[in-house]
Amino acid sequence: MIAMTSTTDAAPALRLSGIDMHYGFVRALDQIDFHVMNGEVVALLGDNGAGKSTLLKVMSGAHQPTAGTIEVHGREVEFPSPSAATHAGIQMVYQDLALVEAQDIATNLTLGREILRKPPLGWLGFVDKKAQRMRSQADLDRLGVRTAAMTRPVEMLSGGQRQVVALARSATRVSGERSGVMLLDEPTAALGYEQTKQVESLIMRMADDGIACVLVTHNLPLAMEVSSRFVVLNRGRKYADIPKSEASPEALVGWITGARPSMFA
């Protein structure tokens, strides 16, 4: 449901205000304010149990907050389900990637928006595989992504290639006249150095394309490389919100562990 609120170009791609999340007597999130602008990569950092995953689930519509408001491009919205968040231009890339491993790259990239053949075969649901391969290759070329042939089954790809396919699929769905928001949950978990560099490059290209990215990661070097701002959660509260120019790994680790006092009262 979208409230009647005006939009401005200066409005964040996504803004959360005063977000509370209760599970019975447990307060998982406590008055969280968060925003990300178009073309910005914000690293959402914190130790296990800090509330990062819960906040991502609120952003993606998987959980409805106990209190607080959500705005997309300046319009107040409610996400009763993940599909509502997707419709608003928010794409979540989970750790398990949600790829169909037995199918090829092109089929995975066009999943849910298949190109049907011309009638009468299209009326019967027959897919135009050649058109899908051409569109998929064009999407990857626009993102500057180099991977295997479009006919290669996903189960034959490396971990890094699979991650790139999952990221590219979401990126093509949030690109457009009004860029959307990408939520990335540990995109380099269990990847090697070269594969991590692949993902790192794609995240920066997505930001250059105007896509707002929220990156949850325990990989601090990755966060320092690709992020323009850092938000640190600690036990469900926001401890820090600081631009890259003012941040240091030592300070971030201090906020993550609680050894450094919160920036906020």
PDB file of C-alpha atoms in Angstrom:
ATOM      1  CA  MET A   1       0.000   0.000   0.000  1.00  0.00           C
ATOM      2  CA  ILE A   2       1.485   3.357  -1.026  1.00  0.00           C
ATOM      3  CA  ALA A   3       0.569   6.489   0.889  1.00  0.00           C
ATOM      4  CA  MET A   4      -0.171   9.763  -0.896  1.00  0.00           C
ATOM      5  CA  THR A   5       3.193  11.374  -0.302  1.00  0.00           C
ATOM      6  CA  SER A   6       5.038  13.527  -2.809  1.00  0.00           C
ATOM      7  CA  THR A   7       8.435  12.508  -4.150  1.00  0.00           C
ATOM      8  CA  THR A   8      11.605  14.455  -4.847  1.00  0.00           C
ATOM      9  CA  ASP A   9      14.761  13.604  -6.719  1.00  0.00           C
ATOM     10  CA  ALA A  10      16.731  14.272  -3.524  1.00  0.00           C
ATOM     11  CA  ALA A  11      14.769  11.689  -1.543  1.00  0.00           C
ATOM     12  CA  PRO A  12      16.626   8.513  -0.536  1.00  0.00           C
ATOM     13  CA  ALA A  13      15.967   5.417  -2.607  1.00  0.00           C
ATOM     14  CA  LEU A  14      15.015   3.752   0.685  1.00  0.00           C
ATOM     15  CA  ARG A  15      14.451   5.279   4.129  1.00  0.00           C
ATOM     16  CA  LEU A  16      13.489   3.566   7.376  1.00  0.00           C
ATOM     17  CA  SER A  17      12.483   5.706  10.361  1.00  0.00           C
ATOM     18  CA  GLY A  18      12.035   4.627  13.965  1.00  0.00           C
ATOM     19  CA  ILE A  19      11.949   0.908  13.160  1.00  0.00           C
ATOM     20  CA  ASP A  20      11.152  -1.332  16.130  1.00  0.00           C
ATOM     21  CA  MET A  21      10.917  -5.110  15.901  1.00  0.00           C
ATOM     22  CA  HIS A  22       9.651  -7.194  18.805  1.00  0.00           C
ATOM     23  CA  TYR A  23       9.505 -10.970  19.094  1.00  0.00           C
ATOM     24  CA  GLY A  24       7.408 -11.362  22.202  1.00  0.00           C
ATOM     25  CA  PHE A  25       9.439  -9.730  24.972  1.00  0.00           C
ATOM     26  CA  VAL A  26      12.613  -9.671  22.853  1.00  0.00           C
ATOM     27  CA  ARG A  27      13.357  -6.336  21.176  1.00  0.00           C
ATOM     28  CA  ALA A  28      15.398  -7.225  18.093  1.00  0.00           C
ATOM     29  CA  LEU A  29      15.452  -3.671  16.664  1.00  0.00           C
ATOM     30  CA  ASP A  30      15.259  -0.485  18.721  1.00  0.00           C
ATOM     31  CA  GLN A  31      14.318   2.774  16.961  1.00  0.00           C
ATOM     32  CA  ILE A  32      16.478   2.209  13.865  1.00  0.00           C
ATOM     33  CA  ASP A  33      16.826   5.049  11.350  1.00  0.00           C
ATOM     34  CA  PHE A  34      18.431   4.080   8.058  1.00  0.00           C
ATOM     35  CA  HIS A  35      18.632   5.395   4.503  1.00  0.00           C
ATOM     36  CA  VAL A  36      20.457   4.729   1.241  1.00  0.00           C
ATOM     37  CA  MET A  37      20.640   7.049  -1.772  1.00  0.00           C
ATOM     38  CA  ASN A  38      20.624   6.174  -5.477  1.00  0.00           C
ATOM     39  CA  GLY A  39      24.091   5.011  -6.531  1.00  0.00           C
ATOM     40  CA  GLU A  40      25.251   4.602  -2.925  1.00  0.00           C
ATOM     41  CA  VAL A  41      26.627   1.445  -1.309  1.00  0.00           C
ATOM     42  CA  VAL A  42      25.931   1.341   2.424  1.00  0.00           C
ATOM     43  CA  ALA A  43      27.603  -1.411   4.433  1.00  0.00           C
ATOM     44  CA  LEU A  44      25.376  -2.677   7.249  1.00  0.00           C
ATOM     45  CA  LEU A  45      27.789  -4.091   9.813  1.00  0.00           C
ATOM     46  CA  GLY A  46      27.494  -5.805  13.178  1.00  0.00           C
ATOM     47  CA  ASP A  47      28.307  -8.960  15.094  1.00  0.00           C
ATOM     48  CA  ASN A  48      26.060 -12.027  15.077  1.00  0.00           C
ATOM     49  CA  GLY A  49      22.768 -11.130  16.729  1.00  0.00           C
ATOM     50  CA  ALA A  50      23.212  -7.397  16.151  1.00  0.00           C
ATOM     51  CA  GLY A  51      19.992  -7.159  14.111  1.00  0.00           C
ATOM     52  CA  LYS A  52      21.370  -6.947  10.564  1.00  0.00           C
ATOM     53  CA  SER A  53      19.370  -9.852   9.159  1.00  0.00           C
ATOM     54  CA  THR A  54      16.214  -8.685  10.917  1.00  0.00           C
ATOM     55  CA  LEU A  55      16.589  -5.211   9.419  1.00  0.00           C
ATOM     56  CA  LEU A  56      17.143  -6.717   5.954  1.00  0.00           C
ATOM     57  CA  LYS A  57      13.964  -8.754   6.371  1.00  0.00           C
ATOM     58  CA  VAL A  58      12.049  -5.584   7.228  1.00  0.00           C
ATOM     59  CA  MET A  59      13.452  -3.883   4.106  1.00  0.00           C
ATOM     60  CA  SER A  60      12.543  -6.867   1.924  1.00  0.00           C
ATOM     61  CA  GLY A  61       9.015  -7.330   3.279  1.00  0.00           C
ATOM     62  CA  ALA A  62       9.729 -10.690   4.920  1.00  0.00           C
ATOM     63  CA  HIS A  63       8.975  -9.158   8.347  1.00  0.00           C
ATOM     64  CA  GLN A  64       6.609  -6.332   9.219  1.00  0.00           C
ATOM     65  CA  PRO A  65       8.031  -3.959  11.839  1.00  0.00           C
ATOM     66  CA  THR A  66       6.311  -3.482  15.184  1.00  0.00           C
ATOM     67  CA  ALA A  67       6.655   0.293  14.748  1.00  0.00           C
ATOM     68  CA  GLY A  68       8.205   2.762  12.342  1.00  0.00           C
ATOM     69  CA  THR A  69       7.800   3.829   8.710  1.00  0.00           C
ATOM     70  CA  ILE A  70       9.361   2.880   5.368  1.00  0.00           C
ATOM     71  CA  GLU A  71       9.726   5.211   2.382  1.00  0.00           C
ATOM     72  CA  VAL A  72      10.777   4.373  -1.178  1.00  0.00           C
ATOM     73  CA  HIS A  73      11.853   7.403  -3.244  1.00  0.00           C
ATOM     74  CA  GLY A  74      10.033   9.683  -0.794  1.00  0.00           C
ATOM     75  CA  ARG A  75       6.758   7.754  -0.731  1.00  0.00           C
ATOM     76  CA  GLU A  76       5.623   6.033   2.429  1.00  0.00           C
ATOM     77  CA  VAL A  77       4.952   2.358   1.799  1.00  0.00           C
ATOM     78  CA  GLU A  78       3.964  -0.799   3.626  1.00  0.00           C
ATOM     79  CA  PHE A  79       5.344  -4.194   2.721  1.00  0.00           C
ATOM     80  CA  PRO A  80       2.876  -6.917   3.774  1.00  0.00           C
ATOM     81  CA  SER A  81       4.920  -9.446   1.794  1.00  0.00           C
ATOM     82  CA  PRO A  82       8.219  -9.803  -0.096  1.00  0.00           C
ATOM     83  CA  SER A  83       6.316  -9.513  -3.381  1.00  0.00           C
ATOM     84  CA  ALA A  84       5.136  -6.033  -2.338  1.00  0.00           C
ATOM     85  CA  ALA A  85       8.753  -4.982  -1.748  1.00  0.00           C
ATOM     86  CA  THR A  86       9.760  -6.450  -5.110  1.00  0.00           C
ATOM     87  CA  HIS A  87       6.956  -4.503  -6.800  1.00  0.00           C
ATOM     88  CA  ALA A  88       8.335  -1.326  -5.175  1.00  0.00           C
ATOM     89  CA  GLY A  89      11.758  -1.978  -6.742  1.00  0.00           C
ATOM     90  CA  ILE A  90      13.571  -3.751  -3.914  1.00  0.00           C
ATOM     91  CA  GLN A  91      15.485  -6.939  -4.712  1.00  0.00           C
ATOM     92  CA  MET A  92      16.975  -9.242  -2.095  1.00  0.00           C
ATOM     93  CA  VAL A  93      19.928 -11.504  -2.977  1.00  0.00           C
ATOM     94  CA  TYR A  94      20.098 -14.263  -0.367  1.00  0.00           C
ATOM     95  CA  GLN A  95      23.106 -16.348   0.554  1.00  0.00           C
ATOM     96  CA  ASP A  96      21.559 -19.438  -1.061  1.00  0.00           C
ATOM     97  CA  LEU A  97      21.205 -17.428  -4.333  1.00  0.00           C
ATOM     98  CA  ALA A  98      17.834 -19.056  -5.283  1.00  0.00           C
ATOM     99  CA  LEU A  99      19.126 -20.268  -8.649  1.00  0.00           C
ATOM    100  CA  VAL A 100      17.711 -23.214 -10.620  1.00  0.00           C
ATOM    101  CA  GLU A 101      20.898 -25.218 -10.962  1.00  0.00           C
ATOM    102  CA  ALA A 102      19.711 -27.619 -13.673  1.00  0.00           C
ATOM    103  CA  GLN A 103      18.787 -24.704 -15.966  1.00  0.00           C
ATOM    104  CA  ASP A 104      21.153 -22.564 -18.007  1.00  0.00           C
ATOM    105  CA  ILE A 105      22.302 -19.018 -17.285  1.00  0.00           C
ATOM    106  CA  ALA A 106      19.804 -17.384 -19.656  1.00  0.00           C
ATOM    107  CA  THR A 107      16.866 -19.224 -18.090  1.00  0.00           C
ATOM    108  CA  ASN A 108      17.954 -18.140 -14.611  1.00  0.00           C
ATOM    109  CA  LEU A 109      18.418 -14.519 -15.666  1.00  0.00           C
ATOM    110  CA  THR A 110      14.916 -14.368 -17.166  1.00  0.00           C
ATOM    111  CA  LEU A 111      13.193 -16.408 -14.450  1.00  0.00           C
ATOM    112  CA  GLY A 112       9.732 -14.970 -13.857  1.00  0.00           C
ATOM    113  CA  ARG A 113       9.860 -12.774 -16.978  1.00  0.00           C
ATOM    114  CA  GLU A 114      10.214 -15.362 -19.686  1.00  0.00           C
ATOM    115  CA  ILE A 115       9.915 -14.405 -23.368  1.00  0.00           C
ATOM    116  CA  LEU A 116       7.213 -16.458 -25.082  1.00  0.00           C
ATOM    117  CA  ARG A 117       7.274 -17.469 -28.715  1.00  0.00           C
ATOM    118  CA  LYS A 118       4.943 -15.868 -31.226  1.00  0.00           C
ATOM    119  CA  PRO A 119       1.357 -17.167 -31.386  1.00  0.00           C
ATOM    120  CA  PRO A 120       0.056 -19.770 -31.550  1.00  0.00           C
ATOM    121  CA  LEU A 121       2.943 -21.473 -29.680  1.00  0.00           C
ATOM    122  CA  GLY A 122       3.199 -18.537 -27.271  1.00  0.00           C
ATOM    123  CA  TRP A 123      -0.441 -19.015 -26.315  1.00  0.00           C
ATOM    124  CA  LEU A 124       0.506 -22.514 -25.197  1.00  0.00           C
ATOM    125  CA  GLY A 125       3.381 -21.240 -23.043  1.00  0.00           C
ATOM    126  CA  PHE A 126       6.302 -22.152 -25.309  1.00  0.00           C
ATOM    127  CA  VAL A 127       9.416 -20.113 -24.431  1.00  0.00           C
ATOM    128  CA  ASP A 128      11.595 -18.365 -27.018  1.00  0.00           C
ATOM    129  CA  LYS A 129      14.984 -19.566 -25.769  1.00  0.00           C
ATOM    130  CA  LYS A 130      16.958 -17.742 -28.461  1.00  0.00           C
ATOM    131  CA  ALA A 131      15.358 -14.398 -27.543  1.00  0.00           C
ATOM    132  CA  GLN A 132      16.021 -15.076 -23.867  1.00  0.00           C
ATOM    133  CA  ARG A 133      19.687 -15.779 -24.549  1.00  0.00           C
ATOM    134  CA  MET A 134      20.011 -12.573 -26.578  1.00  0.00           C
ATOM    135  CA  ARG A 135      18.336 -10.435 -23.896  1.00  0.00           C
ATOM    136  CA  SER A 136      20.377 -12.056 -21.131  1.00  0.00           C
ATOM    137  CA  GLN A 137      23.647 -11.438 -22.981  1.00  0.00           C
ATOM    138  CA  ALA A 138      22.644  -7.809 -23.600  1.00  0.00           C
ATOM    139  CA  ASP A 139      21.847  -7.352 -19.882  1.00  0.00           C
ATOM    140  CA  LEU A 140      25.229  -8.770 -18.861  1.00  0.00           C
ATOM    141  CA  ASP A 141      27.045  -6.648 -21.457  1.00  0.00           C
ATOM    142  CA  ARG A 142      25.368  -3.518 -20.077  1.00  0.00           C
ATOM    143  CA  LEU A 143      26.530  -4.433 -16.586  1.00  0.00           C
ATOM    144  CA  GLY A 144      30.020  -5.225 -17.866  1.00  0.00           C
ATOM    145  CA  VAL A 145      29.737  -8.819 -16.679  1.00  0.00           C
ATOM    146  CA  ARG A 146      31.768 -11.597 -18.282  1.00  0.00           C
ATOM    147  CA  THR A 147      30.748 -15.135 -17.414  1.00  0.00           C
ATOM    148  CA  ALA A 148      30.202 -18.470 -19.183  1.00  0.00           C
ATOM    149  CA  ALA A 149      28.059 -19.050 -22.278  1.00  0.00           C
ATOM    150  CA  MET A 150      24.339 -18.404 -21.843  1.00  0.00           C
ATOM    151  CA  THR A 151      23.665 -22.110 -22.504  1.00  0.00           C
ATOM    152  CA  ARG A 152      25.888 -23.288 -19.614  1.00  0.00           C
ATOM    153  CA  PRO A 153      23.883 -24.928 -16.777  1.00  0.00           C
ATOM    154  CA  VAL A 154      24.283 -23.134 -13.461  1.00  0.00           C
ATOM    155  CA  GLU A 155      25.366 -26.378 -11.764  1.00  0.00           C
ATOM    156  CA  MET A 156      28.535 -26.262 -13.917  1.00  0.00           C
ATOM    157  CA  LEU A 157      29.535 -22.769 -12.751  1.00  0.00           C
ATOM    158  CA  SER A 158      32.018 -21.831 -10.031  1.00  0.00           C
ATOM    159  CA  GLY A 159      30.820 -20.248  -6.793  1.00  0.00           C
ATOM    160  CA  GLY A 160      31.849 -16.799  -7.984  1.00  0.00           C
ATOM    161  CA  GLN A 161      30.085 -17.213 -11.323  1.00  0.00           C
ATOM    162  CA  ARG A 162      26.878 -18.300  -9.561  1.00  0.00           C
ATOM    163  CA  GLN A 163      27.008 -15.275  -7.295  1.00  0.00           C
ATOM    164  CA  VAL A 164      27.518 -12.992 -10.286  1.00  0.00           C
ATOM    165  CA  VAL A 165      24.496 -14.549 -12.061  1.00  0.00           C
ATOM    166  CA  ALA A 166      22.318 -14.022  -8.965  1.00  0.00           C
ATOM    167  CA  LEU A 167      23.473 -10.410  -8.594  1.00  0.00           C
ATOM    168  CA  ALA A 168      23.057  -9.691 -12.311  1.00  0.00           C
ATOM    169  CA  ARG A 169      19.527 -11.137 -12.306  1.00  0.00           C
ATOM    170  CA  SER A 170      18.497  -8.776  -9.519  1.00  0.00           C
ATOM    171  CA  ALA A 171      20.382  -5.824 -11.011  1.00  0.00           C
ATOM    172  CA  THR A 172      18.504  -6.099 -14.315  1.00  0.00           C
ATOM    173  CA  ARG A 173      15.218  -5.989 -12.394  1.00  0.00           C
ATOM    174  CA  VAL A 174      15.979  -2.815 -10.448  1.00  0.00           C
ATOM    175  CA  SER A 175      17.604  -0.886 -13.303  1.00  0.00           C
ATOM    176  CA  GLY A 176      15.548   1.586 -15.252  1.00  0.00           C
ATOM    177  CA  GLU A 177      14.277   5.139 -15.247  1.00  0.00           C
ATOM    178  CA  ARG A 178      14.006   5.066 -11.446  1.00  0.00           C
ATOM    179  CA  SER A 179      16.695   2.794 -10.072  1.00  0.00           C
ATOM    180  CA  GLY A 180      15.736   0.404  -7.328  1.00  0.00           C
ATOM    181  CA  VAL A 181      17.437  -1.021  -4.266  1.00  0.00           C
ATOM    182  CA  MET A 182      19.612  -4.116  -3.968  1.00  0.00           C
ATOM    183  CA  LEU A 183      19.868  -5.895  -0.610  1.00  0.00           C
ATOM    184  CA  LEU A 184      22.963  -8.115  -0.486  1.00  0.00           C
ATOM    185  CA  ASP A 185      23.249 -10.674   2.309  1.00  0.00           C
ATOM    186  CA  GLU A 186      26.864 -11.893   2.644  1.00  0.00           C
ATOM    187  CA  PRO A 187      27.483 -12.006  -1.142  1.00  0.00           C
ATOM    188  CA  THR A 188      31.077 -13.224  -0.797  1.00  0.00           C
ATOM    189  CA  ALA A 189      30.568 -15.878   1.881  1.00  0.00           C
ATOM    190  CA  ALA A 190      32.633 -18.999   1.043  1.00  0.00           C
ATOM    191  CA  LEU A 191      34.189 -17.366  -2.054  1.00  0.00           C
ATOM    192  CA  GLY A 192      37.894 -17.240  -2.825  1.00  0.00           C
ATOM    193  CA  TYR A 193      39.924 -14.110  -3.515  1.00  0.00           C
ATOM    194  CA  GLU A 194      39.410 -13.970  -7.299  1.00  0.00           C
ATOM    195  CA  GLN A 195      35.703 -14.749  -7.006  1.00  0.00           C
ATOM    196  CA  THR A 196      35.298 -12.077  -4.340  1.00  0.00           C
ATOM    197  CA  LYS A 197      36.949  -9.563  -6.679  1.00  0.00           C
ATOM    198  CA  GLN A 198      34.394 -10.467  -9.365  1.00  0.00           C
ATOM    199  CA  VAL A 199      31.524  -9.720  -7.000  1.00  0.00           C
ATOM    200  CA  GLU A 200      33.243  -6.574  -5.725  1.00  0.00           C
ATOM    201  CA  SER A 201      33.520  -5.198  -9.271  1.00  0.00           C
ATOM    202  CA  LEU A 202      29.876  -5.936 -10.018  1.00  0.00           C
ATOM    203  CA  ILE A 203      28.693  -4.153  -6.866  1.00  0.00           C
ATOM    204  CA  MET A 204      30.629  -1.036  -7.857  1.00  0.00           C
ATOM    205  CA  ARG A 205      29.247  -1.205 -11.406  1.00  0.00           C
ATOM    206  CA  MET A 206      25.697  -1.454 -10.042  1.00  0.00           C
ATOM    207  CA  ALA A 207      26.292   1.646  -7.940  1.00  0.00           C
ATOM    208  CA  ASP A 208      27.692   3.459 -10.991  1.00  0.00           C
ATOM    209  CA  ASP A 209      24.446   2.514 -12.753  1.00  0.00           C
ATOM    210  CA  GLY A 210      22.490   4.399 -10.055  1.00  0.00           C
ATOM    211  CA  ILE A 211      21.339   1.371  -8.068  1.00  0.00           C
ATOM    212  CA  ALA A 212      21.213   1.791  -4.288  1.00  0.00           C
ATOM    213  CA  CYS A 213      22.967  -1.125  -2.544  1.00  0.00           C
ATOM    214  CA  VAL A 214      22.740  -2.274   1.063  1.00  0.00           C
ATOM    215  CA  LEU A 215      25.576  -4.682   1.829  1.00  0.00           C
ATOM    216  CA  VAL A 216      25.519  -6.979   4.857  1.00  0.00           C
ATOM    217  CA  THR A 217      28.910  -8.605   5.287  1.00  0.00           C
ATOM    218  CA  HIS A 218      31.470  -9.800   7.810  1.00  0.00           C
ATOM    219  CA  ASN A 219      34.166  -9.150   5.197  1.00  0.00           C
ATOM    220  CA  LEU A 220      35.476  -5.792   6.404  1.00  0.00           C
ATOM    221  CA  PRO A 221      38.034  -5.355   3.564  1.00  0.00           C
ATOM    222  CA  LEU A 222      35.187  -5.819   1.037  1.00  0.00           C
ATOM    223  CA  ALA A 223      33.061  -3.267   2.895  1.00  0.00           C
ATOM    224  CA  MET A 224      35.941  -0.767   2.990  1.00  0.00           C
ATOM    225  CA  GLU A 225      36.553  -1.231  -0.738  1.00  0.00           C
ATOM    226  CA  VAL A 226      33.031  -0.832  -2.135  1.00  0.00           C
ATOM    227  CA  SER A 227      31.048   1.167   0.443  1.00  0.00           C
ATOM    228  CA  SER A 228      30.625   4.927   0.649  1.00  0.00           C
ATOM    229  CA  ARG A 229      29.034   4.818   4.116  1.00  0.00           C
ATOM    230  CA  PHE A 230      28.882   2.466   7.096  1.00  0.00           C
ATOM    231  CA  VAL A 231      26.014   1.775   9.483  1.00  0.00           C
ATOM    232  CA  VAL A 232      26.873  -0.355  12.522  1.00  0.00           C
ATOM    233  CA  LEU A 233      24.279  -2.190  14.608  1.00  0.00           C
ATOM    234  CA  ASN A 234      24.972  -3.512  18.085  1.00  0.00           C
ATOM    235  CA  ARG A 235      22.348  -5.495  20.031  1.00  0.00           C
ATOM    236  CA  GLY A 236      19.527  -4.092  17.952  1.00  0.00           C
ATOM    237  CA  ARG A 237      20.580  -0.460  18.198  1.00  0.00           C
ATOM    238  CA  LYS A 238      22.357   1.806  15.738  1.00  0.00           C
ATOM    239  CA  TYR A 239      25.839   2.526  17.077  1.00  0.00           C
ATOM    240  CA  ALA A 240      27.363   4.353  14.112  1.00  0.00           C
ATOM    241  CA  ASP A 241      26.462   5.970  10.807  1.00  0.00           C
ATOM    242  CA  ILE A 242      29.606   7.355   9.221  1.00  0.00           C
ATOM    243  CA  PRO A 243      30.932   8.156   5.711  1.00  0.00           C
ATOM    244  CA  LYS A 244      33.933   6.288   4.392  1.00  0.00           C
ATOM    245  CA  SER A 245      36.085   9.433   4.535  1.00  0.00           C
ATOM    246  CA  GLU A 246      35.738   9.517   8.325  1.00  0.00           C
ATOM    247  CA  ALA A 247      35.829   5.788   9.051  1.00  0.00           C
ATOM    248  CA  SER A 248      38.688   3.470   9.934  1.00  0.00           C
ATOM    249  CA  PRO A 249      38.756  -0.311  10.365  1.00  0.00           C
ATOM    250  CA  GLU A 250      39.718   0.141  14.026  1.00  0.00           C
ATOM    251  CA  ALA A 251      36.737   2.386  14.726  1.00  0.00           C
ATOM    252  CA  LEU A 252      34.335   0.080  12.906  1.00  0.00           C
ATOM    253  CA  VAL A 253      35.573  -2.963  14.832  1.00  0.00           C
ATOM    254  CA  GLY A 254      35.193  -0.979  18.058  1.00  0.00           C
ATOM    255  CA  TRP A 255      31.539  -0.235  17.310  1.00  0.00           C
ATOM    256  CA  ILE A 256      30.879  -3.794  16.144  1.00  0.00           C
ATOM    257  CA  THR A 257      32.271  -5.281  19.355  1.00  0.00           C
ATOM    258  CA  GLY A 258      30.902  -2.567  21.645  1.00  0.00           C
ATOM    259  CA  ALA A 259      34.377  -1.525  22.819  1.00  0.00           C
ATOM    260  CA  ARG A 260      33.754   1.928  21.304  1.00  0.00           C
ATOM    261  CA  PRO A 261      30.823   4.040  22.587  1.00  0.00           C
ATOM    262  CA  SER A 262      27.842   4.590  20.331  1.00  0.00           C
ATOM    263  CA  MET A 263      27.748   7.764  18.226  1.00  0.00           C
ATOM    264  CA  PHE A 264      24.155   8.247  19.406  1.00  0.00           C
ATOM    265  CA  ALA A 265      22.734   8.938  22.837  1.00  0.00           C
TER     266      ALA A 265
END
